[in-house]
Amino acid sequence: MPNAYRRFITLPYLAWAGVFIVLPILLIVYYSLTVEADGHLLLSLENYKRAFDPVYLTIFRRSASLSLSCTAICLLLGYPIAYILASREYAHKSFLLFLFLIPMWMNFLLRTYSWISILERNGLINTALRAIGLPTADLLFNNAAVLLGMVYNFLPFMILPICSVLKKREQSLIEAAQDLGANSRQVFTKLIFPLSVPGVVSGITMVFMPATSTFIISDLLGGAQNMLIGNLIEQQFLRVNDWHFGSAVSVILMLVFLASFGIFSAIDKDEGVGLLY
Amino acid sequence: MKMKITIAVLLCLAILVGLFLFVHAGQDDLRVFNWGEYIDESILKQFTEETGIKINYKKYASNEEMYAKLKRGGSRYDIIVPTDYMIERMIAEDMLEKLDFGNIPNFGNIDSRFTHRVYDPGSEYSVPYMWGTNGLIYNTEMVHGEIDSWDVLWDETYKGQILMYDSMRDSFIPALIKLGYSINTRSPRELEEARDLLIAQKPLVHAYMGDIMRDSMISGEAAIGLMFSGDAVYCIDENPALAYVIPKEGSNVWFDAVAIPKGARNKEAAELFINFLCRPDIALKNTEYIGFSTVNAEAFKMLPPELLENPAYWPPDEAIDRCELLMDLGDFAGEFDRAWTMVLAK
């Protein structure tokens, strides 16, 4: 009976997932495997072949290097921040965590636009530099500006999961480790970090995915000079109206995410943290 | 048990009905789909006050985006504002309704120079809205010598001082004209040459931008930009150090027109709205606000002299004679896309 009950209570969700998640994915796969010829749809691998053209490979490489750098920087910045926010001194001061969330209340586009007025030639930073007699610099419309925009926008997605995992750790485990003679470095490397791996893994996926598929950050802060995968897909759907090629690129992107997801969950298991939960 | 099934089914239904209601909200409104920054929005309010018809207003950033949403997206609109070559394409694909000019008596106010154009030869599907040119906007305090040629876009001394549109068709205009080819070329070899020219230009370009280019030119972020005439009027108004020129080699002249897409639910209200836009006082208010040149002969008579003297707003006839219209490229548009992607991917 409880099992039957559970099954029925999940029905609305299943219906939702079917209509709004599974069906669209199937449609994208269908589009990616067809080409239009004389008003007819033909099954073909043409779109996938096209995606491996050197022009598009350049775009994939650039996207990969930017999103991997973004994820690495977010991890290096985010872990210590999450650690501090989750530490006993600050855990009750939810106000601090709040400060990291407040910018997210503002529209994502607006936040990205405001970086333009900070970085541009007559923007905040350069005006300040000029005022104190220092030479100005071209800060906007390059890969560094895109990377900055990504890190700025996606950092909270790294901090939050790590922080919530770290907050849940058992103080008694740490005390036990200390009792057994572990110094603070060993406590961290042998205990706290392995325990926080699930948070790190979900933080990495939550940063890596939007960083790989973003198109608006590279448009606004990169001056559209260095096309990323997201821009390529957007262009195929909105400007060129070639949904078939756009879908093929989307499917490739999904496969990349799926593969990285698989690797991460394998790491997750290797660390043996599953036992503790 | 039975009850639980019922509850589950009811929940499913509730979700679907909710979505249905959500999607169909405001079915009776007039749905207008226009370019961003391309109308004095108080005109929408005035229309609602005068007729009682509510307007659901949405914006797009390019002809191609509007086309994609109508063609594949299943979006329904009553009013769209495509550019000449896109009207040509949509007529060919049977995507536009024929207009009932009995409902648009103000059509008589439109200057006959702008009707019966090559994209809609019978003037059956569209009513001209605005017109303009593509040209160079430059900051007179940041350039040296006279700017009158597309060559400045390849001038090494302006490295990092050049802004371009992130729009495929518009960006190819200077390159194709500089090479002496038609902006509507269907020759792969000519397109390749233009592409290589744009790739060679890339190190000099500060950024490829959309509407925000106006702000960047006004605040002096760059010295030279490729820009639509109407945007230039706006920029010059904000920063008098800016000037606009149609290069001597020629350029692109374009016409945007109002049309009703097939599948419109509210055709009569749409024609009422088109008629409203053609009313001289409304057309005048609109052109003064957005800075693009009017097609309305009656509104033209009331234009303030400073607009008429502004070569960006009303260029001399001999400059227009040097300009060419964009045409629909058909399947060759795909080749332009590949070439443009190669420029941006480099």
Short mmCIF file of N, CA and C in Angstrom, two decimals, chain B residues 264-329:
data_model
loop_
_atom_site.label_atom_id
_atom_site.label_comp_id
_atom_site.label_asym_id
_atom_site.label_seq_id
_atom_site.Cartn_x
_atom_site.Cartn_y
_atom_site.Cartn_z
N ALA B 264 -2.59 35.81 -37.48
CA ALA B 264 -2.96 36.88 -36.55
C ALA B 264 -4.40 36.66 -36.11
N ARG B 265 -4.66 36.88 -34.81
CA ARG B 265 -6.01 36.63 -34.31
C ARG B 265 -6.88 37.86 -34.42
N ASN B 266 -6.22 38.99 -34.56
CA ASN B 266 -6.92 40.25 -34.38
C ASN B 266 -6.64 41.18 -35.55
N LYS B 267 -6.96 40.73 -36.76
CA LYS B 267 -6.53 41.44 -37.95
C LYS B 267 -7.13 42.84 -38.02
N GLU B 268 -8.40 42.96 -37.64
CA GLU B 268 -9.03 44.28 -37.74
C GLU B 268 -8.40 45.28 -36.79
N ALA B 269 -8.16 44.83 -35.56
CA ALA B 269 -7.51 45.71 -34.59
C ALA B 269 -6.11 46.07 -35.08
N ALA B 270 -5.46 45.11 -35.74
CA ALA B 270 -4.12 45.36 -36.25
C ALA B 270 -4.16 46.44 -37.33
N GLU B 271 -5.17 46.38 -38.20
CA GLU B 271 -5.28 47.41 -39.25
C GLU B 271 -5.61 48.76 -38.65
N LEU B 272 -6.41 48.73 -37.59
CA LEU B 272 -6.71 49.98 -36.87
C LEU B 272 -5.42 50.58 -36.33
N PHE B 273 -4.54 49.71 -35.80
CA PHE B 273 -3.27 50.16 -35.23
C PHE B 273 -2.36 50.72 -36.33
N ILE B 274 -2.31 50.04 -37.48
CA ILE B 274 -1.49 50.54 -38.59
C ILE B 274 -1.99 51.92 -39.03
N ASN B 275 -3.31 52.04 -39.11
CA ASN B 275 -3.90 53.32 -39.49
C ASN B 275 -3.50 54.41 -38.49
N PHE B 276 -3.50 54.03 -37.21
CA PHE B 276 -3.14 54.96 -36.14
C PHE B 276 -1.69 55.43 -36.32
N LEU B 277 -0.81 54.48 -36.66
CA LEU B 277 0.62 54.83 -36.84
C LEU B 277 0.81 55.79 -38.02
N CYS B 278 -0.10 55.72 -39.00
CA CYS B 278 0.03 56.57 -40.19
C CYS B 278 -0.57 57.96 -39.98
N ARG B 279 -1.21 58.18 -38.82
CA ARG B 279 -1.78 59.50 -38.55
C ARG B 279 -0.63 60.49 -38.40
N PRO B 280 -0.70 61.65 -39.07
CA PRO B 280 0.45 62.57 -39.07
C PRO B 280 1.00 62.90 -37.68
N ASP B 281 0.10 63.20 -36.70
CA ASP B 281 0.61 63.61 -35.39
C ASP B 281 1.35 62.45 -34.71
N ILE B 282 0.83 61.21 -34.90
CA ILE B 282 1.49 60.06 -34.29
C ILE B 282 2.81 59.78 -34.98
N ALA B 283 2.82 59.82 -36.31
CA ALA B 283 4.04 59.57 -37.07
C ALA B 283 5.12 60.58 -36.70
N LEU B 284 4.71 61.83 -36.52
CA LEU B 284 5.66 62.88 -36.16
C LEU B 284 6.27 62.62 -34.78
N LYS B 285 5.38 62.32 -33.82
CA LYS B 285 5.82 62.04 -32.46
C LYS B 285 6.82 60.88 -32.46
N ASN B 286 6.50 59.86 -33.25
CA ASN B 286 7.32 58.66 -33.28
C ASN B 286 8.70 58.95 -33.89
N THR B 287 8.74 59.59 -35.03
CA THR B 287 10.02 59.84 -35.70
C THR B 287 10.89 60.77 -34.87
N GLU B 288 10.28 61.74 -34.20
CA GLU B 288 11.07 62.65 -33.37
C GLU B 288 11.66 61.91 -32.17
N TYR B 289 10.91 60.94 -31.68
CA TYR B 289 11.36 60.22 -30.50
C TYR B 289 12.47 59.23 -30.82
N ILE B 290 12.28 58.40 -31.87
CA ILE B 290 13.29 57.36 -32.11
C ILE B 290 14.40 57.79 -33.05
N GLY B 291 14.20 58.86 -33.83
CA GLY B 291 15.29 59.40 -34.65
C GLY B 291 15.43 58.78 -36.02
N PHE B 292 14.59 57.79 -36.34
CA PHE B 292 14.65 57.24 -37.69
C PHE B 292 13.77 58.08 -38.61
N SER B 293 14.09 58.05 -39.90
CA SER B 293 13.46 58.98 -40.84
C SER B 293 12.03 58.56 -41.18
N THR B 294 11.16 59.54 -41.27
CA THR B 294 9.74 59.25 -41.46
C THR B 294 9.45 58.96 -42.93
N VAL B 295 8.39 58.18 -43.14
CA VAL B 295 7.93 57.89 -44.50
C VAL B 295 6.61 58.64 -44.75
N ASN B 296 6.21 59.41 -43.75
CA ASN B 296 4.90 60.04 -43.76
C ASN B 296 5.02 61.46 -44.32
N ALA B 297 4.40 61.72 -45.49
CA ALA B 297 4.55 63.01 -46.15
C ALA B 297 3.97 64.14 -45.30
N GLU B 298 2.88 63.87 -44.61
CA GLU B 298 2.24 64.91 -43.79
C GLU B 298 3.09 65.22 -42.56
N ALA B 299 3.66 64.17 -41.95
CA ALA B 299 4.52 64.38 -40.79
C ALA B 299 5.79 65.12 -41.22
N PHE B 300 6.27 64.81 -42.40
CA PHE B 300 7.49 65.43 -42.92
C PHE B 300 7.34 66.95 -42.95
N LYS B 301 6.14 67.40 -43.35
CA LYS B 301 5.91 68.85 -43.45
C LYS B 301 6.02 69.53 -42.09
N MET B 302 5.79 68.79 -41.02
CA MET B 302 5.79 69.40 -39.68
C MET B 302 7.13 69.22 -38.96
N LEU B 303 8.10 68.58 -39.62
CA LEU B 303 9.37 68.29 -38.95
C LEU B 303 10.11 69.57 -38.57
N PRO B 304 10.73 69.59 -37.39
CA PRO B 304 11.53 70.76 -37.02
C PRO B 304 12.74 70.87 -37.96
N PRO B 305 13.15 72.12 -38.29
CA PRO B 305 14.23 72.32 -39.26
C PRO B 305 15.54 71.63 -38.87
N GLU B 306 15.83 71.53 -37.54
CA GLU B 306 17.13 70.95 -37.19
C GLU B 306 17.22 69.48 -37.61
N LEU B 307 16.08 68.79 -37.66
CA LEU B 307 16.12 67.40 -38.12
C LEU B 307 16.35 67.34 -39.63
N LEU B 308 15.69 68.25 -40.35
CA LEU B 308 15.82 68.24 -41.81
C LEU B 308 17.23 68.59 -42.24
N GLU B 309 17.91 69.40 -41.41
CA GLU B 309 19.27 69.81 -41.77
C GLU B 309 20.30 68.76 -41.35
N ASN B 310 19.86 67.79 -40.57
CA ASN B 310 20.77 66.76 -40.08
C ASN B 310 20.94 65.68 -41.15
N PRO B 311 22.16 65.57 -41.73
CA PRO B 311 22.34 64.62 -42.83
C PRO B 311 22.13 63.16 -42.40
N ALA B 312 22.18 62.89 -41.10
CA ALA B 312 21.90 61.53 -40.65
C ALA B 312 20.41 61.26 -40.76
N TYR B 313 19.59 62.29 -40.44
CA TYR B 313 18.14 62.08 -40.51
C TYR B 313 17.64 62.15 -41.95
N TRP B 314 18.08 63.16 -42.69
CA TRP B 314 17.59 63.32 -44.05
C TRP B 314 18.76 63.54 -44.99
N PRO B 315 19.40 62.43 -45.44
CA PRO B 315 20.59 62.58 -46.28
C PRO B 315 20.23 63.16 -47.65
N PRO B 316 21.21 63.82 -48.29
CA PRO B 316 20.95 64.37 -49.63
C PRO B 316 20.66 63.24 -50.63
N ASP B 317 19.85 63.55 -51.65
CA ASP B 317 19.45 62.53 -52.63
C ASP B 317 20.64 61.84 -53.26
N GLU B 318 21.71 62.62 -53.53
CA GLU B 318 22.84 62.01 -54.24
C GLU B 318 23.51 60.93 -53.37
N ALA B 319 23.40 61.06 -52.04
CA ALA B 319 23.94 60.02 -51.17
C ALA B 319 23.09 58.76 -51.24
N ILE B 320 21.77 58.96 -51.29
CA ILE B 320 20.85 57.83 -51.38
C ILE B 320 21.06 57.08 -52.70
N ASP B 321 21.35 57.85 -53.76
CA ASP B 321 21.54 57.22 -55.07
C ASP B 321 22.69 56.22 -55.06
N ARG B 322 23.64 56.42 -54.14
CA ARG B 322 24.79 55.52 -54.06
C ARG B 322 24.46 54.24 -53.27
N CYS B 323 23.26 54.20 -52.71
CA CYS B 323 22.94 53.10 -51.80
C CYS B 323 22.15 52.00 -52.48
N GLU B 324 22.31 50.81 -51.94
CA GLU B 324 21.67 49.63 -52.51
C GLU B 324 20.76 49.03 -51.44
N LEU B 325 19.66 48.39 -51.85
CA LEU B 325 18.79 47.70 -50.91
C LEU B 325 19.32 46.30 -50.65
N LEU B 326 19.10 45.80 -49.46
CA LEU B 326 19.41 44.39 -49.19
C LEU B 326 18.29 43.54 -49.80
N MET B 327 18.66 42.38 -50.36
CA MET B 327 17.66 41.47 -50.89
C MET B 327 17.74 40.16 -50.10
N ASP B 328 16.63 39.43 -50.13
CA ASP B 328 16.66 38.11 -49.50
C ASP B 328 17.64 37.22 -50.24
N LEU B 329 18.48 36.50 -49.49
CA LEU B 329 19.52 35.68 -50.13
C LEU B 329 19.10 34.25 -50.36
#
